[in-house]
Coordinates of C-alpha atoms and ligand atoms in Angstrom, one line a residue:
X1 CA 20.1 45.0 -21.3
X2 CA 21.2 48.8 -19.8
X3 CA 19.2 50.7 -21.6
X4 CA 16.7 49.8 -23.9
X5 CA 15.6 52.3 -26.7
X6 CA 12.0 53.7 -25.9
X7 CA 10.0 53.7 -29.4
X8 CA 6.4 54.4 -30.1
X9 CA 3.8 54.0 -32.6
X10 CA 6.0 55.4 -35.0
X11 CA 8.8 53.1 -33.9
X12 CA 11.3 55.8 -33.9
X13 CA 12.9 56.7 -30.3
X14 CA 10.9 59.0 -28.3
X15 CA 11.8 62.4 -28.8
X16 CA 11.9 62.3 -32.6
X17 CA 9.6 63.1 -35.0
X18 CA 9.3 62.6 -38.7
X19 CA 7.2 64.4 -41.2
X20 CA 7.3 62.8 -44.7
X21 CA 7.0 65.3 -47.6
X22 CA 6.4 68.2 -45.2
X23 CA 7.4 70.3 -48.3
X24 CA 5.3 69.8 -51.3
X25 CA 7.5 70.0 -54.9
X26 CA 6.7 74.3 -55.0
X27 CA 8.2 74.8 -51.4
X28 CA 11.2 72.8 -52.1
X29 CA 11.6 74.8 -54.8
X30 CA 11.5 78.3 -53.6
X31 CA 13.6 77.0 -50.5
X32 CA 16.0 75.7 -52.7
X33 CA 15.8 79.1 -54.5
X34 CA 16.5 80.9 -51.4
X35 CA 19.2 78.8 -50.3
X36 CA 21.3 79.2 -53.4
X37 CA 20.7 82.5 -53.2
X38 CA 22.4 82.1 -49.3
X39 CA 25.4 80.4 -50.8
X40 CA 25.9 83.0 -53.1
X41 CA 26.8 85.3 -50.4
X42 CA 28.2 83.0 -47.9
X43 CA 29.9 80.5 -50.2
X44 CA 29.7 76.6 -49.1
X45 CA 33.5 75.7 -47.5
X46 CA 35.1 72.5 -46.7
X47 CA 35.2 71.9 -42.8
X48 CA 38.5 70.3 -41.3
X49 CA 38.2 67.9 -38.0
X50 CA 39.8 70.3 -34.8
X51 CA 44.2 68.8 -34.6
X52 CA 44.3 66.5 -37.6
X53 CA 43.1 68.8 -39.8
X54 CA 41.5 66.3 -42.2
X55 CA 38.9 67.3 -44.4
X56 CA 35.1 66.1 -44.2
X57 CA 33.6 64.7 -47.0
X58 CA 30.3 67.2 -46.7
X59 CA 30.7 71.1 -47.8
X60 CA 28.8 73.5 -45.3
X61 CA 27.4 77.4 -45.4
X62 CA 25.7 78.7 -43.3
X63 CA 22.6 81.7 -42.5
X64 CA 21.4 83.3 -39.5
X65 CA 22.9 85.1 -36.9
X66 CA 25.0 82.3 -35.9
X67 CA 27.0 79.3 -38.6
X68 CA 28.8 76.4 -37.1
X69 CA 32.3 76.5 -38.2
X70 CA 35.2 74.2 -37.9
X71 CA 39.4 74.1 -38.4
X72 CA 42.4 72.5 -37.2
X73 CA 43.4 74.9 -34.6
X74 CA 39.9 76.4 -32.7
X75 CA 37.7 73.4 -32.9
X76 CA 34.0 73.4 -33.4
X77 CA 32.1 76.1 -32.7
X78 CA 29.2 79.3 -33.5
X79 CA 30.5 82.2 -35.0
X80 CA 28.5 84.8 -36.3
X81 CA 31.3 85.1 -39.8
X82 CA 31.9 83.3 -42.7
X83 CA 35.2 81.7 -42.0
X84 CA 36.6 82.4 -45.7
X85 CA 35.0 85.9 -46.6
X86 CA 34.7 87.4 -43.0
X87 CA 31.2 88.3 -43.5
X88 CA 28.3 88.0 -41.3
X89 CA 26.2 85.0 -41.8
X90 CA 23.0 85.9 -44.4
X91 CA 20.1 86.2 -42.8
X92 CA 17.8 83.0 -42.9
X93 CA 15.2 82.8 -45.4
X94 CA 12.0 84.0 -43.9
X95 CA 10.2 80.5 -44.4
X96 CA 13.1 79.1 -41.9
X97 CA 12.0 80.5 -38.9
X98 CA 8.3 79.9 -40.1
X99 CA 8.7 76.1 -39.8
X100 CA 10.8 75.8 -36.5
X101 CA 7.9 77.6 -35.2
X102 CA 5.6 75.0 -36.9
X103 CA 7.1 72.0 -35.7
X104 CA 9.9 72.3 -33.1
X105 CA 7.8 73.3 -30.4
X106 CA 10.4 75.9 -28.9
X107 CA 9.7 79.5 -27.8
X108 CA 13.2 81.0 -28.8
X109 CA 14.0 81.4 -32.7
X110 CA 16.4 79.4 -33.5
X111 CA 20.0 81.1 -34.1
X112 CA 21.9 79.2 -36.6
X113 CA 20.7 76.9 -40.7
X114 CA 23.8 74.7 -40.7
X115 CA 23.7 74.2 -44.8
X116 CA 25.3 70.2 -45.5
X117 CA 26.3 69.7 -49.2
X118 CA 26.4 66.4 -50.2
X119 CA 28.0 65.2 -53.2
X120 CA 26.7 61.3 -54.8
X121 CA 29.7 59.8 -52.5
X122 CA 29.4 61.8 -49.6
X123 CA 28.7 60.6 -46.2
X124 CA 28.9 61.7 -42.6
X125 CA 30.2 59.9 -39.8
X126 CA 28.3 58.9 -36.6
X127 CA 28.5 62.1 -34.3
X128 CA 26.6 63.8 -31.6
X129 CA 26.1 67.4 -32.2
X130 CA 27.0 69.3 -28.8
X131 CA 28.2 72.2 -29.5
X132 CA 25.2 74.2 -28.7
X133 CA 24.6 75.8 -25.3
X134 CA 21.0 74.6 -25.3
X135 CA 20.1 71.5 -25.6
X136 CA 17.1 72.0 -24.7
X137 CA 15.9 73.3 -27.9
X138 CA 15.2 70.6 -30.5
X139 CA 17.0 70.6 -33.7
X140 CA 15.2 70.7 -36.7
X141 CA 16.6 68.7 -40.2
X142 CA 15.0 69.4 -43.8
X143 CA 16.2 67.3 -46.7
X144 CA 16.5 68.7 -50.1
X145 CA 17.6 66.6 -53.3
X146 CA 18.3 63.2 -53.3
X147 CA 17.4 60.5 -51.0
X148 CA 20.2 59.8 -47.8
X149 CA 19.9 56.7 -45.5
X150 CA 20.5 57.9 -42.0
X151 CA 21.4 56.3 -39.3
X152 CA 20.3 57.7 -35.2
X153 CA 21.7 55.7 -32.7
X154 CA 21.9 56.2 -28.5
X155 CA 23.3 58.5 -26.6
X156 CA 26.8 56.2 -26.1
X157 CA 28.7 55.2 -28.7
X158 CA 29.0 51.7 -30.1
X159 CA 25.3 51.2 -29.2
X160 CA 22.4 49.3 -31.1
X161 CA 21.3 52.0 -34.4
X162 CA 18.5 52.6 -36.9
X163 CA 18.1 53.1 -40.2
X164 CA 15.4 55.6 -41.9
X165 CA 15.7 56.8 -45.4
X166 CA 15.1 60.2 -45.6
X167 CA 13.7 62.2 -49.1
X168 CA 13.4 65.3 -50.3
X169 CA 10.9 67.6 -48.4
X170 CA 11.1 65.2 -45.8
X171 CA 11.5 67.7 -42.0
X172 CA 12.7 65.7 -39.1
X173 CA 13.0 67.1 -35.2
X174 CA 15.1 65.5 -33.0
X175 CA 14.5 66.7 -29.1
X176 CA 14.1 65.4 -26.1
X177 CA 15.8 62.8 -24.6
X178 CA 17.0 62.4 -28.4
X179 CA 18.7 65.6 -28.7
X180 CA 22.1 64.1 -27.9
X181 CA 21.5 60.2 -29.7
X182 CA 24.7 59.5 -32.4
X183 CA 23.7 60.4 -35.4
X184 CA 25.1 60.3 -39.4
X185 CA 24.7 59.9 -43.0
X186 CA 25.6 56.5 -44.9
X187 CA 24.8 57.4 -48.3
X188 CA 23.6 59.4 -50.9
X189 CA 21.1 57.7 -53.6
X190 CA 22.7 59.3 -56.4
X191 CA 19.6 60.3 -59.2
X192 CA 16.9 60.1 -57.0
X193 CA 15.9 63.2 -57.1
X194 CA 15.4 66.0 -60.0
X195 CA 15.4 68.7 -56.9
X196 CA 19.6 69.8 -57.8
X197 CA 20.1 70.3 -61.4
X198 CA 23.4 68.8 -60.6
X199 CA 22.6 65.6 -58.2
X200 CA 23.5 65.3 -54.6
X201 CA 21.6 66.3 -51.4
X202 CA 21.8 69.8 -49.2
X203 CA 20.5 69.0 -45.5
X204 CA 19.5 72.1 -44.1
X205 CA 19.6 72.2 -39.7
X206 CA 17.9 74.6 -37.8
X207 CA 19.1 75.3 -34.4
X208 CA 19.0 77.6 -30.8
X209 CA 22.4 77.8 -30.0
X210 CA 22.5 80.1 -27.0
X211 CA 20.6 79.4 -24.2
X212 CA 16.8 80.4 -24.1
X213 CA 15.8 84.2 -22.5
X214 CA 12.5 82.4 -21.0
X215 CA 12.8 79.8 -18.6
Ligands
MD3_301 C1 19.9 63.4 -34.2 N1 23.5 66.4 -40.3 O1 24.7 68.7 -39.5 S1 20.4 65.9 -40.0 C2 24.7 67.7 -38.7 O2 21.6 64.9 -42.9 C3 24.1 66.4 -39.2 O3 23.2 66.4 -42.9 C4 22.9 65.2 -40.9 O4 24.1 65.5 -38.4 C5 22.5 65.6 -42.3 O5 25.1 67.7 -37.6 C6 21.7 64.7 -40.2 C7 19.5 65.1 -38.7 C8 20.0 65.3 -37.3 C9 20.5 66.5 -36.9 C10 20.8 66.7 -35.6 C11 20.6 65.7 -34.6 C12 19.8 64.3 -36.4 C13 20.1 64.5 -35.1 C14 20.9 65.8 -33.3 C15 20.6 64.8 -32.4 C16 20.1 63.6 -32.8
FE302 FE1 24.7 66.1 -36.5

């Protein structure tokens, strides 16, 4: 074997942590609250992959001073603008930067809430998310709604992968030498949840997308 997967006594590779229910049922809610509030502004838009132009299956939004956007001709990338409306980004919801500086161990705010809608049949492809100038900085994942199976896998594709359900409140930090593992979503548990009135799941992503001031 290459290159074998270092785990410890959580038996998840070393860089990534998981919190289980790190939001109780009251701080789901109010985060929910202020993320609908969010989409309000900066309504939730259907990303196309950069030259085909075909449509993912997850609908994003964005808040901070930075949003991930994507389309056929300019590829992946931060802009500080609703793609649709031309608006700045929201700012994030004041809890936002409260937890990345709870968990994510990082000096810098982070920059950019990537806001994933999923619907019961949504699902997201394995991908590795480097688009941001600093990898150093962890990225930070909060579940909302109901349950996803996600799957983390190494840092080359077609490599060995893990499962690990993830649940509502559940806040998961993914640094280290796991900042650039292959990563997705398989499926939604549809009516696991009561969190959305209407079903499905919104991942929220925290992230530094520039490169850190302090070094
Ligand atoms: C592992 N979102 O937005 S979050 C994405 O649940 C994305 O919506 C998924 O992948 C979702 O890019 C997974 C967990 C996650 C996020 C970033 C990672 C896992 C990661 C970066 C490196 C390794
Ligand atoms: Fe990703």
């Amino acid at each position: 074997m290459l290159q074998e997967q270092r785990t410890g006594m959580s038996g998840l590779p070393d860089g990534i942590a998981h919190y289980p229910g790190y939001l109780d049922g009251g701080a789901q809610q109010a985060l929910l609250d202020s993320i609908r509030q969010v989409v309000g502004e900066a309504p939730l838009f259907v990303p196309v992959m950069p030259r085909t132009g075909k449509p993912m299956q997850v609908q994003m939004s964005n808040c901070g001073s930075l949003g991930w956007v994507t389309d056929k001709d300019r590829g992946y990338r931060y802009q500080p603008t609703h793609p649709v409306t031309g608006k700045p980004w929201p700012p994030m919801p004041d809890m936002l930067p409260a937890l990345w500086d709870a968990v994510s161990g990082f000096e810098d705010p982070p920059e950019a809430c990537l806001i994933n809608y999923y619907t019961d049949t949504a699902k997201m492809g394995l991908h590795q998310d480097r688009d941001e100038e600093e990898f150093a900085a962890p990225v930070v994942s909060i579940s909302l709604g109901d349950d996803c199976l996600f799957r983390i896998g190494g840092t080359q594709r077609g490599g060995k992968t893990q499962s690990i359900r993830l649940i509502s409140g559940d806040v998961i930090v993914l640094g280290g030498p796991s900042r650039l593992r292959f990563h997705g979503v398989d499926r939604i548990y549809p009516g696991t949840s009561t969190l959305l009135k209407d079903g499905g799941r919104i991942n929220l992503t925290l992230r530094r997308v520039s490169a850190s001031r302090i070094s």
